GROMACS .gro file of N, CA and C in nm:
model
  228
    1LYS      N    1   6.852   0.241  -3.484
    1LYS     CA    2   6.814   0.164  -3.605
    1LYS      C    3   6.648   0.184  -3.628
    2ASP      N    4   6.618   0.220  -3.734
    2ASP     CA    5   6.469   0.257  -3.764
    2ASP      C    6   6.385   0.159  -3.850
    3GLY      N    7   6.472   0.041  -3.884
    3GLY     CA    8   6.400  -0.047  -3.985
    3GLY      C    9   6.403   0.003  -4.116
    4ILE      N   10   6.464   0.118  -4.159
    4ILE     CA   11   6.465   0.168  -4.293
    4ILE      C   12   6.618   0.164  -4.332
    5ASN      N   13   6.653   0.083  -4.431
    5ASN     CA   14   6.791   0.070  -4.494
    5ASN      C   15   6.873   0.045  -4.383
    6ASP      N   16   6.841  -0.060  -4.286
    6ASP     CA   17   6.929  -0.105  -4.179
    6ASP      C   18   7.018  -0.214  -4.231
    7VAL      N   19   6.994  -0.272  -4.348
    7VAL     CA   20   7.081  -0.365  -4.407
    7VAL      C   21   7.101  -0.340  -4.556
    8TRP      N   22   7.202  -0.395  -4.620
    8TRP     CA   23   7.247  -0.354  -4.746
    8TRP      C   24   7.173  -0.468  -4.850
    9ASN      N   25   7.059  -0.446  -4.893
    9ASN     CA   26   6.998  -0.553  -4.977
    9ASN      C   27   7.036  -0.507  -5.127
   10ILE      N   28   7.065  -0.633  -5.182
   10ILE     CA   29   7.129  -0.633  -5.321
   10ILE      C   30   7.031  -0.723  -5.390
   11GLN      N   31   6.937  -0.664  -5.462
   11GLN     CA   32   6.824  -0.738  -5.513
   11GLN      C   33   6.887  -0.843  -5.611
   12TYR      N   34   6.815  -0.971  -5.595
   12TYR     CA   35   6.866  -1.080  -5.689
   12TYR      C   36   6.999  -1.148  -5.666
   13LEU      N   37   7.090  -1.084  -5.579
   13LEU     CA   38   7.218  -1.151  -5.554
   13LEU      C   39   7.196  -1.283  -5.497
   14ASN      N   40   7.088  -1.315  -5.413
   14ASN     CA   41   7.077  -1.438  -5.356
   14ASN      C   42   7.050  -1.544  -5.453
   15THR      N   43   7.032  -1.514  -5.573
   15THR     CA   44   7.005  -1.613  -5.678
   15THR      C   45   7.158  -1.669  -5.728
   16TYR      N   46   7.261  -1.606  -5.704
   16TYR     CA   47   7.378  -1.656  -5.734
   16TYR      C   48   7.450  -1.717  -5.612
   17THR      N   49   7.424  -1.849  -5.598
   17THR     CA   50   7.436  -1.926  -5.466
   17THR      C   51   7.599  -1.926  -5.443
   18ASP      N   52   7.677  -1.912  -5.537
   18ASP     CA   53   7.823  -1.920  -5.531
   18ASP      C   54   7.889  -1.781  -5.519
   19ALA      N   55   7.827  -1.678  -5.544
   19ALA     CA   56   7.872  -1.555  -5.538
   19ALA      C   57   7.951  -1.520  -5.398
   20THR      N   58   8.066  -1.430  -5.408
   20THR     CA   59   8.137  -1.400  -5.306
   20THR      C   60   8.119  -1.246  -5.301
   21ILE      N   61   8.090  -1.187  -5.167
   21ILE     CA   62   8.068  -1.058  -5.139
   21ILE      C   63   8.179  -1.019  -5.034
   22ALA      N   64   8.254  -0.917  -5.068
   22ALA     CA   65   8.365  -0.870  -4.964
   22ALA      C   66   8.359  -0.739  -4.952
   23VAL      N   67   8.365  -0.693  -4.824
   23VAL     CA   68   8.356  -0.536  -4.806
   23VAL      C   69   8.476  -0.494  -4.716
   24PHE      N   70   8.538  -0.394  -4.759
   24PHE     CA   71   8.684  -0.347  -4.684
   24PHE      C   72   8.661  -0.181  -4.625
   25ASN      N   73   8.723  -0.175  -4.512
   25ASN     CA   74   8.726  -0.051  -4.482
   25ASN      C   75   8.821   0.040  -4.552
   26ARG      N   76   8.859   0.166  -4.507
   26ARG     CA   77   8.938   0.244  -4.598
   26ARG      C   78   9.085   0.203  -4.574
   27TYR      N   79   9.119   0.122  -4.479
   27TYR     CA   80   9.264   0.071  -4.443
   27TYR      C   81   9.284  -0.059  -4.530
   28GLY      N   82   9.178  -0.128  -4.591
   28GLY     CA   83   9.200  -0.234  -4.653
   28GLY      C   84   9.160  -0.360  -4.573
   29GLN      N   85   9.119  -0.328  -4.457
   29GLN     CA   86   9.077  -0.447  -4.366
   29GLN      C   87   8.937  -0.492  -4.424
   30GLN      N   88   8.924  -0.628  -4.438
   30GLN     CA   89   8.811  -0.702  -4.465
   30GLN      C   90   8.718  -0.687  -4.350
   31VAL      N   91   8.598  -0.621  -4.363
   31VAL     CA   92   8.495  -0.625  -4.264
   31VAL      C   93   8.364  -0.709  -4.272
   32PHE      N   94   8.358  -0.760  -4.400
   32PHE     CA   95   8.240  -0.852  -4.412
   32PHE      C   96   8.284  -0.933  -4.538
   33TYR      N   97   8.247  -1.067  -4.525
   33TYR     CA   98   8.269  -1.168  -4.629
   33TYR      C   99   8.151  -1.262  -4.636
   34SER      N  100   8.103  -1.293  -4.743
   34SER     CA  101   7.994  -1.392  -4.747
   34SER      C  102   8.007  -1.461  -4.881
   35VAL      N  103   7.980  -1.596  -4.886
   35VAL     CA  104   7.948  -1.673  -4.998
   35VAL      C  105   7.803  -1.700  -5.008
   36GLY      N  106   7.753  -1.657  -5.120
   36GLY     CA  107   7.604  -1.654  -5.136
   36GLY      C  108   7.563  -1.512  -5.052
   37TYR      N  109   7.450  -1.483  -5.072
   37TYR     CA  110   7.388  -1.350  -4.992
   37TYR      C  111   7.255  -1.370  -4.930
   38ASN      N  112   7.247  -1.481  -4.855
   38ASN     CA  113   7.123  -1.498  -4.799
   38ASN      C  114   7.080  -1.408  -4.687
   39THR      N  115   7.196  -1.363  -4.613
   39THR     CA  116   7.170  -1.265  -4.511
   39THR      C  117   7.227  -1.126  -4.536
   40PRO      N  118   7.159  -1.024  -4.579
   40PRO     CA  119   7.228  -0.899  -4.604
   40PRO      C  120   7.320  -0.845  -4.508
   41TRP      N  121   7.409  -0.786  -4.534
   41TRP     CA  122   7.503  -0.722  -4.445
   41TRP      C  123   7.439  -0.596  -4.369
   42ASN      N  124   7.473  -0.598  -4.248
   42ASN     CA  125   7.399  -0.509  -4.148
   42ASN      C  126   7.494  -0.381  -4.098
   43GLY      N  127   7.604  -0.385  -4.165
   43GLY     CA  128   7.699  -0.272  -4.138
   43GLY      C  129   7.769  -0.293  -4.017
   44GLN      N  130   7.782  -0.417  -3.971
   44GLN     CA  131   7.868  -0.455  -3.853
   44GLN      C  132   7.980  -0.530  -3.877
   45TYR      N  133   8.071  -0.539  -3.778
   45TYR     CA  134   8.187  -0.621  -3.805
   45TYR      C  135   8.214  -0.694  -3.664
   46LYS      N  136   8.203  -0.814  -3.649
   46LYS     CA  137   8.225  -0.898  -3.524
   46LYS      C  138   8.117  -0.840  -3.430
   47GLY      N  139   7.997  -0.822  -3.460
   47GLY     CA  140   7.883  -0.788  -3.383
   47GLY      C  141   7.877  -0.642  -3.339
   48SER      N  142   7.966  -0.557  -3.389
   48SER     CA  143   7.969  -0.429  -3.353
   48SER      C  144   7.940  -0.343  -3.470
   49ASP      N  145   7.867  -0.225  -3.455
   49ASP     CA  146   7.835  -0.125  -3.563
   49ASP      C  147   7.973  -0.059  -3.602
   50LEU      N  148   8.003  -0.065  -3.730
   50LEU     CA  149   8.097  -0.006  -3.785
   50LEU      C  150   8.091   0.160  -3.781
   51PRO      N  151   8.209   0.231  -3.788
   51PRO     CA  152   8.178   0.380  -3.799
   51PRO      C  153   8.120   0.428  -3.924
   52VAL      N  154   8.043   0.538  -3.914
   52VAL     CA  155   7.999   0.614  -4.024
   52VAL      C  156   8.130   0.628  -4.118
   53GLY      N  157   8.101   0.597  -4.257
   53GLY     CA  158   8.212   0.602  -4.358
   53GLY      C  159   8.172   0.542  -4.488
   54THR      N  160   8.277   0.552  -4.579
   54THR     CA  161   8.263   0.480  -4.712
   54THR      C  162   8.336   0.349  -4.702
   55TYR      N  163   8.291   0.233  -4.754
   55TYR     CA  164   8.353   0.109  -4.758
   55TYR      C  165   8.353   0.063  -4.899
   56TYR      N  166   8.463  -0.007  -4.919
   56TYR     CA  167   8.469  -0.054  -5.074
   56TYR      C  168   8.419  -0.203  -5.081
   57TYR      N  169   8.363  -0.247  -5.198
   57TYR     CA  170   8.298  -0.376  -5.206
   57TYR      C  171   8.350  -0.440  -5.333
   58ILE      N  172   8.357  -0.583  -5.321
   58ILE     CA  173   8.388  -0.660  -5.438
   58ILE      C  174   8.292  -0.765  -5.454
   59ILE      N  175   8.220  -0.779  -5.549
   59ILE     CA  176   8.110  -0.888  -5.568
   59ILE      C  177   8.147  -0.962  -5.694
   60ASP      N  178   8.168  -1.101  -5.689
   60ASP     CA  179   8.207  -1.179  -5.779
   60ASP      C  180   8.091  -1.294  -5.786
   61THR      N  181   8.012  -1.288  -5.901
   61THR     CA  182   7.894  -1.382  -5.912
   61THR      C  183   7.947  -1.529  -5.957
   62LYS      N  184   8.067  -1.534  -5.997
   62LYS     CA  185   8.116  -1.679  -6.029
   62LYS      C  186   8.051  -1.732  -6.146
   63LYS      N  187   8.001  -1.645  -6.240
   63LYS     CA  188   7.932  -1.674  -6.356
   63LYS      C  189   8.015  -1.635  -6.475
   64GLY      N  190   8.150  -1.595  -6.466
   64GLY     CA  191   8.220  -1.563  -6.584
   64GLY      C  192   8.216  -1.426  -6.615
   65HIS      N  193   8.150  -1.319  -6.531
   65HIS     CA  194   8.142  -1.198  -6.534
   65HIS      C  195   8.270  -1.135  -6.477
   66THR      N  196   8.298  -1.011  -6.515
   66THR     CA  197   8.399  -0.939  -6.429
   66THR      C  198   8.340  -0.892  -6.297
   67PRO      N  199   8.423  -0.919  -6.191
   67PRO     CA  200   8.362  -0.876  -6.075
   67PRO      C  201   8.306  -0.745  -6.043
   68PHE      N  202   8.202  -0.716  -5.981
   68PHE     CA  203   8.153  -0.571  -5.961
   68PHE      C  204   8.229  -0.514  -5.837
   69SER      N  205   8.258  -0.395  -5.843
   69SER     CA  206   8.308  -0.326  -5.723
   69SER      C  207   8.264  -0.182  -5.716
   70GLY      N  208   8.277  -0.129  -5.602
   70GLY     CA  209   8.222   0.011  -5.586
   70GLY      C  210   8.230   0.041  -5.438
   71TYR      N  211   8.147   0.138  -5.394
   71TYR     CA  212   8.153   0.197  -5.262
   71TYR      C  213   8.012   0.185  -5.203
   72VAL      N  214   7.998   0.158  -5.087
   72VAL     CA  215   7.881   0.165  -5.004
   72VAL      C  216   7.908   0.260  -4.877
   73THR      N  217   7.824   0.342  -4.835
   73THR     CA  218   7.829   0.439  -4.738
   73THR      C  219   7.746   0.391  -4.611
   74ILE      N  220   7.805   0.400  -4.499
   74ILE     CA  221   7.731   0.388  -4.383
   74ILE      C  222   7.695   0.522  -4.304
   75LEU      N  223   7.558   0.560  -4.297
   75LEU     CA  224   7.532   0.671  -4.241
   75LEU      C  225   7.438   0.616  -4.110
   76ARG      N  226   7.437   0.708  -4.012
   76ARG     CA  227   7.362   0.677  -3.893
   76ARG      C  228   7.278   0.788  -3.857
   0.00000   0.00000   0.00000
């Protein structure tokens, strides 16, 4: 880790205190979940680095908007 892009910073998401953030691996296993986003995801699951790859996310701001979804890629 070099201190550059070591966490997934989602600008302004911390202002949505009830927002839920879920990240899943390619098998559909949830590898990250948070209510609010005060601590950005560091690409780990249960304290261990996840493998390089693409992960699916769902962000629900709980403000009446359709949840956002897409992909985030871990590179090392």
